[in-house]
mmCIF file with all atom_site columns, C-alpha atoms in Angstrom:
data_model
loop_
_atom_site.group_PDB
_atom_site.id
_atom_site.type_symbol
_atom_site.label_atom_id
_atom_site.label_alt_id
_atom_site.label_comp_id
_atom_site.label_asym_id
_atom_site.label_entity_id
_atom_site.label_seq_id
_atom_site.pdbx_PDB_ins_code
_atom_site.Cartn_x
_atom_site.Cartn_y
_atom_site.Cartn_z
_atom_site.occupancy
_atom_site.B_iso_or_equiv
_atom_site.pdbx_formal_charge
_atom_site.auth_seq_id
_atom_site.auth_comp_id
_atom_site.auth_asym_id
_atom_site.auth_atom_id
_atom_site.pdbx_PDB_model_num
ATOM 1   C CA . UNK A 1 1   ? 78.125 66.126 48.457 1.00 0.00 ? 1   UNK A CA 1
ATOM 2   C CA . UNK A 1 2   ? 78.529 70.074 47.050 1.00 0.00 ? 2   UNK A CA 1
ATOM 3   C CA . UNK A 1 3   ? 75.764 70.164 44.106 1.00 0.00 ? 3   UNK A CA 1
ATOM 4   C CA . UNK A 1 4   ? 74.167 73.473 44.321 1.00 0.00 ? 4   UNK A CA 1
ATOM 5   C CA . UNK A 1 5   ? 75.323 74.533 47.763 1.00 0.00 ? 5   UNK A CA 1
ATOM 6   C CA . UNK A 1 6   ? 73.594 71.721 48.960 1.00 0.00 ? 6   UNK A CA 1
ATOM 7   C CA . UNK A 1 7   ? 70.461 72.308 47.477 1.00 0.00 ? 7   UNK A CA 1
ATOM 8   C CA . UNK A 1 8   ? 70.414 69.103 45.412 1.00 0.00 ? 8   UNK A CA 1
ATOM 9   C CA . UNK A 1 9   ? 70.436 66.863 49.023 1.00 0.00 ? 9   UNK A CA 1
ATOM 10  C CA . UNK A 1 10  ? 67.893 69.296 50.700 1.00 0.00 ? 10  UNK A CA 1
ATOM 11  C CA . UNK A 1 11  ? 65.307 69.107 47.466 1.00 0.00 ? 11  UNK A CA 1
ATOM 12  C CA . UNK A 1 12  ? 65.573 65.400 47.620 1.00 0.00 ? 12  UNK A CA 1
ATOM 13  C CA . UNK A 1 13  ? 64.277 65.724 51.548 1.00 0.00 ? 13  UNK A CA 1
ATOM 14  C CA . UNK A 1 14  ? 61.360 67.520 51.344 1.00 0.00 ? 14  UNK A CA 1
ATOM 15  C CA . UNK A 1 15  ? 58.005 65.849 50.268 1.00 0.00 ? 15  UNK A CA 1
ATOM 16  C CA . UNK A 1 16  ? 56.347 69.517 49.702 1.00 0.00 ? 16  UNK A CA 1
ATOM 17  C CA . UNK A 1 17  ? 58.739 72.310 49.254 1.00 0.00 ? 17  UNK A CA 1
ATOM 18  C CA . UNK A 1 18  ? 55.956 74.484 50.776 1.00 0.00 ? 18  UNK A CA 1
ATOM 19  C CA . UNK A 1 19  ? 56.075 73.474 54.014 1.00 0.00 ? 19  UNK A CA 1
ATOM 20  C CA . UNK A 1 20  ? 58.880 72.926 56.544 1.00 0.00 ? 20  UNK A CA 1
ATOM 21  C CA . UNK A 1 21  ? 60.215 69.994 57.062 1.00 0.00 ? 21  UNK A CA 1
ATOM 22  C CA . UNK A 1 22  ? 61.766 68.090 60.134 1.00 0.00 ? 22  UNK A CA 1
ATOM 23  C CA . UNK A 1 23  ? 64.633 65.835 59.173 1.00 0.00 ? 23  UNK A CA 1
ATOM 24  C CA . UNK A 1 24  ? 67.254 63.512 60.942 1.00 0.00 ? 24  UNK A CA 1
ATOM 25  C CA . UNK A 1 25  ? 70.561 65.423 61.092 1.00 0.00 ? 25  UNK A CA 1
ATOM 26  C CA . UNK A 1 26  ? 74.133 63.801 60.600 1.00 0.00 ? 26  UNK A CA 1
ATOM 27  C CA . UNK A 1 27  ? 73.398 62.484 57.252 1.00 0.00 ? 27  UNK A CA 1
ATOM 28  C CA . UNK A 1 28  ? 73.576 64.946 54.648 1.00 0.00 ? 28  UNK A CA 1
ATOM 29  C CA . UNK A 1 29  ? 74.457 67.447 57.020 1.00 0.00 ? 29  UNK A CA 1
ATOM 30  C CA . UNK A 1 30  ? 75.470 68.590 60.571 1.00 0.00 ? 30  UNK A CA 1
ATOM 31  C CA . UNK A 1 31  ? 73.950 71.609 62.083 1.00 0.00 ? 31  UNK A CA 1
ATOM 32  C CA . UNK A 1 32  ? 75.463 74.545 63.850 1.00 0.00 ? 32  UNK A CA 1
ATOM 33  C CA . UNK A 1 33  ? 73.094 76.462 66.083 1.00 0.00 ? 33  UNK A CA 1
ATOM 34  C CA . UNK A 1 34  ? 74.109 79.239 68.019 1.00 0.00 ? 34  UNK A CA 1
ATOM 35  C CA . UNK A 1 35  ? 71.802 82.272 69.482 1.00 0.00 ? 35  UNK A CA 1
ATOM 36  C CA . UNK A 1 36  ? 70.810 84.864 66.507 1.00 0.00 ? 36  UNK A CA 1
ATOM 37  C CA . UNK A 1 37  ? 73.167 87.142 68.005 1.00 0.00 ? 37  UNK A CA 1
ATOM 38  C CA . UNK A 1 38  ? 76.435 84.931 67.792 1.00 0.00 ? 38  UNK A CA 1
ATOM 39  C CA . UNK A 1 39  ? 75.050 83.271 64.381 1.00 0.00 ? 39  UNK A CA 1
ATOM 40  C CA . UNK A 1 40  ? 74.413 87.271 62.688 1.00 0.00 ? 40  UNK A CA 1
ATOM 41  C CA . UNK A 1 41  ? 78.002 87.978 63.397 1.00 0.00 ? 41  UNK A CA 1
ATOM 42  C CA . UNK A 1 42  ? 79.491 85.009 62.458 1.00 0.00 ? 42  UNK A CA 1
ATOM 43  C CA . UNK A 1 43  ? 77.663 85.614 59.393 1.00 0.00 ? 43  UNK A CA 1
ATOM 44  C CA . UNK A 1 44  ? 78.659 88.963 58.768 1.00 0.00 ? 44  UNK A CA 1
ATOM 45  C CA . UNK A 1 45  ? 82.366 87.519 59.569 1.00 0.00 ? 45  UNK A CA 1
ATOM 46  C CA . UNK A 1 46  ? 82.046 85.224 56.838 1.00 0.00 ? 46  UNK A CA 1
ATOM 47  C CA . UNK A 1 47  ? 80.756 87.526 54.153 1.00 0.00 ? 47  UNK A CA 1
ATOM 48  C CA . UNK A 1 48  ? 83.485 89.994 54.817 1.00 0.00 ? 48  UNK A CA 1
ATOM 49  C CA . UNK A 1 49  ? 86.399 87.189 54.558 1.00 0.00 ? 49  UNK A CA 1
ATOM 50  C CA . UNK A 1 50  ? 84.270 86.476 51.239 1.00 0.00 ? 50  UNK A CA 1
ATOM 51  C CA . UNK A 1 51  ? 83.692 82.700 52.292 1.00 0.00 ? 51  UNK A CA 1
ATOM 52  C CA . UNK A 1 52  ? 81.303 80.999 50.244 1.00 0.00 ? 52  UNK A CA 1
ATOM 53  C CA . UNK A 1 53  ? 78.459 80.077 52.600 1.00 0.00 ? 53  UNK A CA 1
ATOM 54  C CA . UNK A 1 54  ? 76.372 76.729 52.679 1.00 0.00 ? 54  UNK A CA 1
ATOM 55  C CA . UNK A 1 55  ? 72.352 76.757 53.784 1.00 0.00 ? 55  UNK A CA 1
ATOM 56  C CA . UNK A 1 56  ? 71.582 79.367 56.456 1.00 0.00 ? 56  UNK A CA 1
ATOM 57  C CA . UNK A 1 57  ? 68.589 79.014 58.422 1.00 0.00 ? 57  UNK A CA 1
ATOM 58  C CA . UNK A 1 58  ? 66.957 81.197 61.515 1.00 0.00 ? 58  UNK A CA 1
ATOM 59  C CA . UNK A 1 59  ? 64.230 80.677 63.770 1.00 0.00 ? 59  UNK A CA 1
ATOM 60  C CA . UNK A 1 60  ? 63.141 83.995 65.090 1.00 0.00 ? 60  UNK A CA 1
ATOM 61  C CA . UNK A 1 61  ? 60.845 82.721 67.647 1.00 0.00 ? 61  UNK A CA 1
ATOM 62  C CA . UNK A 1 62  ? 61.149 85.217 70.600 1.00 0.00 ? 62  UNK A CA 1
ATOM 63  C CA . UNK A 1 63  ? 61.325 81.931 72.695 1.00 0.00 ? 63  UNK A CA 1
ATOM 64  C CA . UNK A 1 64  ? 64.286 80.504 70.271 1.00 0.00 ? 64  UNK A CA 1
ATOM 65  C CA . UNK A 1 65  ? 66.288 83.187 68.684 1.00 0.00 ? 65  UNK A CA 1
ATOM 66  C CA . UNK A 1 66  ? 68.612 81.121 67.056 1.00 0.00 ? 66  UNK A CA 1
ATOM 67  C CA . UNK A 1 67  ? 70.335 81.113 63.467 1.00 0.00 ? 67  UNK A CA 1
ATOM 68  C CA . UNK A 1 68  ? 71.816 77.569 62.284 1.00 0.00 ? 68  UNK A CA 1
ATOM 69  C CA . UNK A 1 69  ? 74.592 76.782 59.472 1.00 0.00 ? 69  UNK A CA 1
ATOM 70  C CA . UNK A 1 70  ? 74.416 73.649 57.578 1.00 0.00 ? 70  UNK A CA 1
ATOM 71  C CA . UNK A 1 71  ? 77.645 72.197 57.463 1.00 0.00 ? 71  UNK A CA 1
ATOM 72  C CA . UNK A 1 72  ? 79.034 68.679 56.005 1.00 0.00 ? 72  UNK A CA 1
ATOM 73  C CA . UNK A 1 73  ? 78.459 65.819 57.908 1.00 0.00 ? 73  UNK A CA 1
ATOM 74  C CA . UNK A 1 74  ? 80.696 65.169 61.071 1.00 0.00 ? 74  UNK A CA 1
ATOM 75  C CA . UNK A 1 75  ? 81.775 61.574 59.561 1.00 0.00 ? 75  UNK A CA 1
ATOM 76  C CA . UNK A 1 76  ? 83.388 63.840 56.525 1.00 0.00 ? 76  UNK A CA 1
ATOM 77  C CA . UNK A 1 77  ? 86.658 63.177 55.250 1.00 0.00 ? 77  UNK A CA 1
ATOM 78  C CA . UNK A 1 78  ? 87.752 67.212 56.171 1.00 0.00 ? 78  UNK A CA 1
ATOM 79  C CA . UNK A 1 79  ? 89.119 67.140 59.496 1.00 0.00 ? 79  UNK A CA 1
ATOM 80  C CA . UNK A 1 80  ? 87.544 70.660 60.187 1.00 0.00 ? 80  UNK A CA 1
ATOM 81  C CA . UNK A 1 81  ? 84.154 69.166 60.733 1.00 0.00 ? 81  UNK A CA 1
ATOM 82  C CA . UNK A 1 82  ? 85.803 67.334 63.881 1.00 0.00 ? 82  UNK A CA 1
ATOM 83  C CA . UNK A 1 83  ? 87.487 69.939 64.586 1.00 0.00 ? 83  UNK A CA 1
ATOM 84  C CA . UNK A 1 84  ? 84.519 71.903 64.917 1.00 0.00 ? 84  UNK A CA 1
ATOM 85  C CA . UNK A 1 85  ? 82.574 69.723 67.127 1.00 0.00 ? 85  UNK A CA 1
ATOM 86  C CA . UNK A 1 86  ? 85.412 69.397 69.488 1.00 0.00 ? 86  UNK A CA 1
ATOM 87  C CA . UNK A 1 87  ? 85.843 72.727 69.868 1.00 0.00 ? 87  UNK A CA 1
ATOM 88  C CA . UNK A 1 88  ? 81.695 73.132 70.311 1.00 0.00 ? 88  UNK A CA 1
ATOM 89  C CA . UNK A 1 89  ? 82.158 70.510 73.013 1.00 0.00 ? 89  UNK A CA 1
ATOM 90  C CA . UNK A 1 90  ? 85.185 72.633 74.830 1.00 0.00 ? 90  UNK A CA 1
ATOM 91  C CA . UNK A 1 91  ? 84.938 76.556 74.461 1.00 0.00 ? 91  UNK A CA 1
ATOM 92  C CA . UNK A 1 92  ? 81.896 76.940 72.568 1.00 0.00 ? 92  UNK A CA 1
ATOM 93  C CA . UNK A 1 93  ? 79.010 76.288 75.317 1.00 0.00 ? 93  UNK A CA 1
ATOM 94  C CA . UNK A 1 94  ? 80.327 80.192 76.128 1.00 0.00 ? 94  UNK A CA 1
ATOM 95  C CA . UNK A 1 95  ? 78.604 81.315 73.298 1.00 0.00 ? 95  UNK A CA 1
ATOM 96  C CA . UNK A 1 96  ? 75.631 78.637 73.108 1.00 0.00 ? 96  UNK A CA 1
ATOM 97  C CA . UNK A 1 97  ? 77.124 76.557 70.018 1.00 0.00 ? 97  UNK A CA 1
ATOM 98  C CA . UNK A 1 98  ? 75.949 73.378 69.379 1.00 0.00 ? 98  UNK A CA 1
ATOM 99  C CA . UNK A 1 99  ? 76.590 70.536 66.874 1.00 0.00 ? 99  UNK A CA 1
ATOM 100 C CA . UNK A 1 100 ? 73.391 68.854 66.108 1.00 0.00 ? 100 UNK A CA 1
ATOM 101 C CA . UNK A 1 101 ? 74.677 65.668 64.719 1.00 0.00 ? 101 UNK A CA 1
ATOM 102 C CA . UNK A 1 102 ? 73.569 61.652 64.074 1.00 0.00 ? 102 UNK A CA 1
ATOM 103 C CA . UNK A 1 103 ? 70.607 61.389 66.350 1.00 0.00 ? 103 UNK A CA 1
ATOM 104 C CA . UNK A 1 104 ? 69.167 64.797 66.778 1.00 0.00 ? 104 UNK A CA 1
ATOM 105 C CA . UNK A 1 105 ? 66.799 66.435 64.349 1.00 0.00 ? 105 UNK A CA 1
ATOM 106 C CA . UNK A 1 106 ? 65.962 69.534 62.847 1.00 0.00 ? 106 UNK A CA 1
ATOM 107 C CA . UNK A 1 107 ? 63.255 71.712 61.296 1.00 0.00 ? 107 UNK A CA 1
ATOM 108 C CA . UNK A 1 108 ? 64.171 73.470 57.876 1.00 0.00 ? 108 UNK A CA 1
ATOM 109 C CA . UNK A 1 109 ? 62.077 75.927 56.234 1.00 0.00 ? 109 UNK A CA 1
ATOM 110 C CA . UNK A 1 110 ? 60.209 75.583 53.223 1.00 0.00 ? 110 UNK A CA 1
ATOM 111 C CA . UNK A 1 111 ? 62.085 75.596 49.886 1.00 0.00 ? 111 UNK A CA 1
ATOM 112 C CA . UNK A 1 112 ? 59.501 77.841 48.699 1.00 0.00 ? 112 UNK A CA 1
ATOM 113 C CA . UNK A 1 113 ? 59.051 81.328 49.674 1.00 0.00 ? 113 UNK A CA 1
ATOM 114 C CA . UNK A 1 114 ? 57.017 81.772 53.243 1.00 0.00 ? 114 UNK A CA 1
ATOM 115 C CA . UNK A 1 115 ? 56.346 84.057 56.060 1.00 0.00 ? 115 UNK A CA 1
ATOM 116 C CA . UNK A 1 116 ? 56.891 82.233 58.927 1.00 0.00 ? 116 UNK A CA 1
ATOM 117 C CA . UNK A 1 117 ? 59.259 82.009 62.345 1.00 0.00 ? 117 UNK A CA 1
ATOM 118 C CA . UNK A 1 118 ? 61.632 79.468 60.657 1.00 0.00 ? 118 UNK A CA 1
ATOM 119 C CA . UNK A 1 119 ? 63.496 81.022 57.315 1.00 0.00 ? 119 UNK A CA 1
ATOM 120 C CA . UNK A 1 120 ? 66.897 80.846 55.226 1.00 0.00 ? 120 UNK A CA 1
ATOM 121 C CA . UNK A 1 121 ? 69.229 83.664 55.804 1.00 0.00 ? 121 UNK A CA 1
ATOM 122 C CA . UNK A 1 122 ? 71.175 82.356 52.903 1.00 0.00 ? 122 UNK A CA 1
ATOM 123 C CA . UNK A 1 123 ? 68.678 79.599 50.417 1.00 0.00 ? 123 UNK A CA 1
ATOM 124 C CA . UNK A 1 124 ? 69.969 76.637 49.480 1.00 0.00 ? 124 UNK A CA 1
ATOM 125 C CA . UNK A 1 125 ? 71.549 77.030 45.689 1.00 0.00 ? 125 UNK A CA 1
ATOM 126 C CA . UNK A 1 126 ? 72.807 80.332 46.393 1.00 0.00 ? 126 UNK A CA 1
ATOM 127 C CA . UNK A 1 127 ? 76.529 79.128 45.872 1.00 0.00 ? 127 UNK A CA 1
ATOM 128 C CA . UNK A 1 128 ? 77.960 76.107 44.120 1.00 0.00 ? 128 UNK A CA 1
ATOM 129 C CA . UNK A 1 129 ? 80.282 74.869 46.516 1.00 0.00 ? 129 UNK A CA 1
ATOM 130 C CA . UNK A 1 130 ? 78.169 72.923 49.125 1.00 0.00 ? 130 UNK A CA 1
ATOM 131 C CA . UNK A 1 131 ? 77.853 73.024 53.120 1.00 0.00 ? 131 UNK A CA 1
ATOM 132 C CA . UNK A 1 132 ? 79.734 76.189 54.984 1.00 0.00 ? 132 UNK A CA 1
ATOM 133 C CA . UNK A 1 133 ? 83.063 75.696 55.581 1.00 0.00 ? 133 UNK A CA 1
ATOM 134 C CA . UNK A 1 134 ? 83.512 73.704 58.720 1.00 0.00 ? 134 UNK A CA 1
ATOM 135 C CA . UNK A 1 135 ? 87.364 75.271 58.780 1.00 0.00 ? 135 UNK A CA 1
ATOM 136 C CA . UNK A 1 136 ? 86.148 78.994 58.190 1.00 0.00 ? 136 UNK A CA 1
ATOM 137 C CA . UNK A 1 137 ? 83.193 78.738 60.714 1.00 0.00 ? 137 UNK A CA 1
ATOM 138 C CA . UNK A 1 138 ? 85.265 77.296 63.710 1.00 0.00 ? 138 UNK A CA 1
ATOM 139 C CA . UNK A 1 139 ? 87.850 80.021 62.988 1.00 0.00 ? 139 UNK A CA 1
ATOM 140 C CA . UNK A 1 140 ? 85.053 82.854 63.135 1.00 0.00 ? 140 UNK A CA 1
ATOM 141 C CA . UNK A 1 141 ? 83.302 81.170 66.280 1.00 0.00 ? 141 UNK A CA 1
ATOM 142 C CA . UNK A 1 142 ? 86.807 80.678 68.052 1.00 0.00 ? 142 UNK A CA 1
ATOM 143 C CA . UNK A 1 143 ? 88.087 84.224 67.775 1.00 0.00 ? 143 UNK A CA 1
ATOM 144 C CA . UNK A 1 144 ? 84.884 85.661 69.682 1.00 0.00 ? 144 UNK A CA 1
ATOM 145 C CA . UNK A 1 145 ? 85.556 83.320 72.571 1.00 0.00 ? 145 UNK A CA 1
ATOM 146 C CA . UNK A 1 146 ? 89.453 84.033 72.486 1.00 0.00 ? 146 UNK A CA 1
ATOM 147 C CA . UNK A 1 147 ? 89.516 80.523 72.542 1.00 0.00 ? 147 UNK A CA 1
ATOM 148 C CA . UNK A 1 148 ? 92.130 79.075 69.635 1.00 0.00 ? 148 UNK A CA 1
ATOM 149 C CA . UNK A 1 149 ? 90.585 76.077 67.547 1.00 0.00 ? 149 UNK A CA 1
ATOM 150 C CA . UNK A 1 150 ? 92.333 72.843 67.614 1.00 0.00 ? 150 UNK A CA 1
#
């Protein structure tokens, strides 16, 4: 599941890359959603330990405020993506992390360019290697709680 930094599985999703689109999560992909505060610095973490990031996407809705990083699916052979959700489960309700997973759902912006509340901080296909790195994002998340990942 890493063609085109995901952008392969997302393309295939959308019935008009125009407009957003509201998909069941835990298939493709898992979504980490944190407030835009947490998600900017994690970012910014990320990019200066030169991690190749998956699929970034924010909702800047004053009522929302959140930014979201596509990861692989929870049901993934890495370990990290467990790892992660644990550790959402634990220490990271501190910092308003949550795994969206099988049964939840989530809204993606268009694939096409568009000014709207919903928008990729990093596009889909903007590395080769897939989802963000379960491993590197738990590591990032963990050391602004203090709390140590599993």
């Amino acid at each position: 599941m890493g063609s085109e930094n995901g952008r392969g599985e997302l393309r295939g999703l959308y019935t008009d890359p125009a407009q957003p689109l509201t998909v069941a999560v835990g298939q493709s992909f898992d979504l980490v959603s944190m407030p835009a505060a947490v998600g900017h610095a994690a970012l910014a973490a990320l990019r200066a330990r030169r991690v190749r990031l998956g699929p970034v996407v924010a909702d800047s809705r004053r009522s929302v405020m959140r930014v979201g990083f596509l990861v692989a699916p929870t049901p993934d052979p890495d370990p990290d993506s467990a790892a992660l959700c644990e550790w959402a489960s634990r220490s990271g309700g501190a910092l308003g992390v949550r795994v969206g997973g099988p049964g939840s759902t989530a809204t993606l912006p268009p694939l096409l360019p568009w000014r709207g509340w919903l928008h990729w901080v990093v596009p889909p296909g903007t590395a080769p290697d897939g989802w963000t790195p379960a491993g590197a994002l738990l590591s990032v998340l963990s050391e602004r709680t203090g709390a140590r990942p599993l």
